mmCIF file of C-alpha atoms in Angstrom:
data_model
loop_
_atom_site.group_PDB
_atom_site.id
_atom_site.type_symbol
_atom_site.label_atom_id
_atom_site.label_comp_id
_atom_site.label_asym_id
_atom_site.label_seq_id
_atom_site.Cartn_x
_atom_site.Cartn_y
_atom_site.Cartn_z
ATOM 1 C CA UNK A 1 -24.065 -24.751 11.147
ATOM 2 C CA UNK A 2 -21.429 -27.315 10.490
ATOM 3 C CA UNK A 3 -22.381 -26.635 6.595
ATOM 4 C CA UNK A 4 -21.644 -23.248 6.707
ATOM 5 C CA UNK A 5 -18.268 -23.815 9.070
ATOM 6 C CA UNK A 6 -16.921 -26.225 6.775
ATOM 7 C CA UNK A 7 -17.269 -23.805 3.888
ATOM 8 C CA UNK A 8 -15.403 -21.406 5.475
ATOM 9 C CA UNK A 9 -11.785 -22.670 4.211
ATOM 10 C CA UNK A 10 -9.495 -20.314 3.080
ATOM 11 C CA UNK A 11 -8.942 -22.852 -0.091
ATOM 12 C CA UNK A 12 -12.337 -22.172 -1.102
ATOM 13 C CA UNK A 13 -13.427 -19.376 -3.127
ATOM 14 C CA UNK A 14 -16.987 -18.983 -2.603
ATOM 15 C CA UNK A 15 -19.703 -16.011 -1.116
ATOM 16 C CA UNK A 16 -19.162 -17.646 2.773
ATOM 17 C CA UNK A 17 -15.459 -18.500 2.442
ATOM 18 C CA UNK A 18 -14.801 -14.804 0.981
ATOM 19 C CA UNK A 19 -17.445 -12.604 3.425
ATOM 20 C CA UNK A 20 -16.322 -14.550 6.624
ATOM 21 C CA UNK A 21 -12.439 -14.094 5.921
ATOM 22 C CA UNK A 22 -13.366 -10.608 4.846
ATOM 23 C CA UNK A 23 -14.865 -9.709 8.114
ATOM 24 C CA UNK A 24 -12.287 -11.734 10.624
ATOM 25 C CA UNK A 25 -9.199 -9.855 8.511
ATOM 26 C CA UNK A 26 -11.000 -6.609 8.980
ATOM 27 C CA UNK A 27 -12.198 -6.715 12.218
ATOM 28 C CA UNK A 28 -9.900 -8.762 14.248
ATOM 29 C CA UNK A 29 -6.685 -7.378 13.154
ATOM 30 C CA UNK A 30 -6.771 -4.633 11.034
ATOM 31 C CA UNK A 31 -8.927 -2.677 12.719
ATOM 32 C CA UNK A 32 -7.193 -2.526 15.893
ATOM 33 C CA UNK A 33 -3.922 -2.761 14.378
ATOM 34 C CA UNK A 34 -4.413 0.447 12.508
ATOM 35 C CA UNK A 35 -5.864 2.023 15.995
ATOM 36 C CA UNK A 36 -2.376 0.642 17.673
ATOM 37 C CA UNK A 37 -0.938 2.489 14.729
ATOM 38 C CA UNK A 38 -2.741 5.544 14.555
ATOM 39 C CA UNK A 39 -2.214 5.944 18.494
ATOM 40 C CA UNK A 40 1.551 5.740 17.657
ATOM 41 C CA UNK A 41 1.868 8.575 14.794
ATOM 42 C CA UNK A 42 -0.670 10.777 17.252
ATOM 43 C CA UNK A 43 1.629 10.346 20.054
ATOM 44 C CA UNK A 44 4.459 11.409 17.805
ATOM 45 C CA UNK A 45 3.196 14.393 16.403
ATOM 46 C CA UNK A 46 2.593 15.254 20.042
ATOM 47 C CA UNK A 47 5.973 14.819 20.840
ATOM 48 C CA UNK A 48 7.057 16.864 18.176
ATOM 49 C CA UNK A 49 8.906 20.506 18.502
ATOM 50 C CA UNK A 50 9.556 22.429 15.276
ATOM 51 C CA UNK A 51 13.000 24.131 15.619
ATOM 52 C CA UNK A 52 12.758 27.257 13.814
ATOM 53 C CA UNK A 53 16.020 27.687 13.256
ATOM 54 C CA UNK A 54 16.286 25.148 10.407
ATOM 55 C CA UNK A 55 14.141 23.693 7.903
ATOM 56 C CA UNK A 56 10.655 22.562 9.094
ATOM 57 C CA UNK A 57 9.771 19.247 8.667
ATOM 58 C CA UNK A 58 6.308 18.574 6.662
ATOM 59 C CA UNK A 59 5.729 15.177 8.188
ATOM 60 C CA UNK A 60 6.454 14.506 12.170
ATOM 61 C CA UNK A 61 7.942 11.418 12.328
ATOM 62 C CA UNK A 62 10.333 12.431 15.111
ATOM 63 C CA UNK A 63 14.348 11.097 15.664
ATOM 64 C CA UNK A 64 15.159 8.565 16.657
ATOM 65 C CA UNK A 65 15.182 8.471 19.947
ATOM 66 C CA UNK A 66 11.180 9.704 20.134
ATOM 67 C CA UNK A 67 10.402 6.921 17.788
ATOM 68 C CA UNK A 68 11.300 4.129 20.830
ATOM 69 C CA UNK A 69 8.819 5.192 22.719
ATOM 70 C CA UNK A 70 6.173 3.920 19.816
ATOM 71 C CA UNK A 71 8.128 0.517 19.376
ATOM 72 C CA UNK A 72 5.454 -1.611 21.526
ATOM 73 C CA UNK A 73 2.838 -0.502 19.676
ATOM 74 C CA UNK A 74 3.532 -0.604 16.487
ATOM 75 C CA UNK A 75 5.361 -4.249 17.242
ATOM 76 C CA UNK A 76 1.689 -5.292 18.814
ATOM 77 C CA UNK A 77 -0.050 -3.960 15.723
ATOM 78 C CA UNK A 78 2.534 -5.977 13.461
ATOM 79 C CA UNK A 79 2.073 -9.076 15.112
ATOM 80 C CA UNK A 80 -1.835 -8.797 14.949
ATOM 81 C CA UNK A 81 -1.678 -8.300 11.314
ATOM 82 C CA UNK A 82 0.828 -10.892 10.606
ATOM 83 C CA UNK A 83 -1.683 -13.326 12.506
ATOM 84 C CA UNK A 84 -4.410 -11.752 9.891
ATOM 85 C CA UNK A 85 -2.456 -11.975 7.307
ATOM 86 C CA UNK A 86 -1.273 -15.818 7.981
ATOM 87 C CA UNK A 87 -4.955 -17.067 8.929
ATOM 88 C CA UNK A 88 -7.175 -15.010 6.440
ATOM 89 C CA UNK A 89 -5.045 -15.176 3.422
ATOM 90 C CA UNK A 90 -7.179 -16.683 0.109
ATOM 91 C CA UNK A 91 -4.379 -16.760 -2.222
ATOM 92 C CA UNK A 92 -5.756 -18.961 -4.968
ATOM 93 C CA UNK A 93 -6.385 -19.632 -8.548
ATOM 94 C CA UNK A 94 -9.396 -17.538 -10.466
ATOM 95 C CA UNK A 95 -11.674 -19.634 -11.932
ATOM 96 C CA UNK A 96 -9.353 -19.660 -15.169
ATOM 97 C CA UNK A 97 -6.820 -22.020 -13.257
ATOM 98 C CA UNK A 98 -4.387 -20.108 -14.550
ATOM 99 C CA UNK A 99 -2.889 -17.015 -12.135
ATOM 100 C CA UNK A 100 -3.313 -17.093 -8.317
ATOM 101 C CA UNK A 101 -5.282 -13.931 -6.683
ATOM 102 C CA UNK A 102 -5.994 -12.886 -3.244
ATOM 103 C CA UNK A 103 -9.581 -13.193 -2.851
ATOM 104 C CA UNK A 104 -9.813 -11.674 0.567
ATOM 105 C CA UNK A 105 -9.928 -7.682 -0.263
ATOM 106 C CA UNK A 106 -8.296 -6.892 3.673
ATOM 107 C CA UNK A 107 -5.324 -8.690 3.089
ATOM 108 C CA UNK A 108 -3.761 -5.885 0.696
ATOM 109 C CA UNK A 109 -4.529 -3.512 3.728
ATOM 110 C CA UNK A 110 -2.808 -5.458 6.364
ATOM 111 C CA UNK A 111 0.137 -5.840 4.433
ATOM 112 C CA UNK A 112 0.752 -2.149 3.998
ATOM 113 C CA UNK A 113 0.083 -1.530 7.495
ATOM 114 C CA UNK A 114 3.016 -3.863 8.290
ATOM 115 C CA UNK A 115 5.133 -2.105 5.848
ATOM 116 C CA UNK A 116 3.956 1.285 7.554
ATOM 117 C CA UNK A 117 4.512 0.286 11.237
ATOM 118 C CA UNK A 118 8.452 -0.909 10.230
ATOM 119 C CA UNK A 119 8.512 2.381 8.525
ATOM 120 C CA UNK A 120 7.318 4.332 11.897
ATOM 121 C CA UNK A 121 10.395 1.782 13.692
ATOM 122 C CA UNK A 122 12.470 3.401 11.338
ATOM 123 C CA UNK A 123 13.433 -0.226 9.945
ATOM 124 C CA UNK A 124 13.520 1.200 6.523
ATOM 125 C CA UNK A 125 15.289 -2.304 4.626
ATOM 126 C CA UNK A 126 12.551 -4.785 5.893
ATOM 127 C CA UNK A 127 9.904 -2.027 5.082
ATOM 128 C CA UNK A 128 10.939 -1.383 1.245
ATOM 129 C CA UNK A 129 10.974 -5.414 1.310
ATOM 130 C CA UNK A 130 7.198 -5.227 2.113
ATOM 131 C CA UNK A 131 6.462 -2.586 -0.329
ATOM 132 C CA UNK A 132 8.238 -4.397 -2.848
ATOM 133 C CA UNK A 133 6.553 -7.433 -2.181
ATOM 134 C CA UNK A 134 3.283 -5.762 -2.034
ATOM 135 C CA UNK A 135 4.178 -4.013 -5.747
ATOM 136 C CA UNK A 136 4.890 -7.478 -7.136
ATOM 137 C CA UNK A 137 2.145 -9.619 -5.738
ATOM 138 C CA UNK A 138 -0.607 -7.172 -6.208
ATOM 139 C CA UNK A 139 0.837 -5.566 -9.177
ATOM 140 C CA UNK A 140 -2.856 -5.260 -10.868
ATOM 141 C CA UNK A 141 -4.727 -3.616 -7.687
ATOM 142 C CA UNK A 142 -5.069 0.236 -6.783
ATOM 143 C CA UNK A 143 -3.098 -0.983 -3.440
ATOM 144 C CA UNK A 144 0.377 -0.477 -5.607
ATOM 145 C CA UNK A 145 0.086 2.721 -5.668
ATOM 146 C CA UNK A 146 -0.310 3.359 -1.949
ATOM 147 C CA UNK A 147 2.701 0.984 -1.605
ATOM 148 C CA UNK A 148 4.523 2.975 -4.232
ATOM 149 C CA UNK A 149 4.024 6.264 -2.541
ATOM 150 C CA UNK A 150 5.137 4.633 1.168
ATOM 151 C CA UNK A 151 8.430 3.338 -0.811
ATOM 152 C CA UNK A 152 8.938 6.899 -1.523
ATOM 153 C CA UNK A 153 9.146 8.249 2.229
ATOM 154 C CA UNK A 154 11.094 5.535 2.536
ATOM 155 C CA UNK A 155 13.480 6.415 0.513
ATOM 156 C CA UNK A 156 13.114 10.362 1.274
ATOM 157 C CA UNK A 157 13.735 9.142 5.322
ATOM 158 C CA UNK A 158 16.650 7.170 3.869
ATOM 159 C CA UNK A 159 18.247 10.274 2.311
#
């Protein structure tokens, strides 16, 4: 036991390290973070009334003032990722010792579910800054993409 618990660094890029990161950034923060979040959009689209006598909306992300109401849970799903993403993160060097990668595959995911919950607090500056980041740091990773099409609500909210 003490074997296997001491080869669980996040320094260490190896089959324990990796699959018991892997499963503490999955299941102790992203998964409820992302229920936290999904609660929040649900309970907006409840809240939402389509006014007929302008143009309808295609997503319900409600004003302003709806989008308070959702503030304490998307700030509790934020803070559980950030705790993922600060305990589980296995940013190191391939085996080439040349380029760092993230070796835990959940980390990606947590940090575009931060940049989603700022977007659903309408804090539209610090969430481009986390798409950005996410664009630059996993520039090489499907993830991009998904952090490429966020940047562009962001930008259509900002409008």
């Amino acid at each position: 036991m003490v074997a296997i618990a001491a080869g669980c660094s996040v320094k260490k890029n190896n089959i324990v390290s990796r699959s018991y990161h892997g499963v503490l950034a999955h299941y102790n923060g992203y998964w409820n973070a992302s229920n936290k979040y999904d609660e929040g959009v649900a309970q907006l689209a409840k809240a939402h009334e389509d006014k007929y006598d302008r143009v309808l909306s295609i997503y319900q992300y409600g004003d302003a003032n709806k989008a308070k109401a959702i503030y304490p849970l998307m700030d509790d799903a934020i803070k559980r990722v950030s705790l993922v993403i600060q305990r589980q993160t296995m940013y190191i060097k391939d085996k080439t010792g040349k380029a760092y990668h993230e070796h835990n595959k959940w980390i990606p995911k947590n940090w575009l579910l931060v940049g989603k919950c700022r977007f659903m607090k309408r804090e539209y500056f610090n969430a481009l800054e986390t798409f950005q980041f996410m664009g630059g740091r996993y520039a090489k990773g499907e993830i991009r993409y998904d952090a490429f099409l966020m940047m562009l609500k962001v930008y259509n909210e900002m409008s």
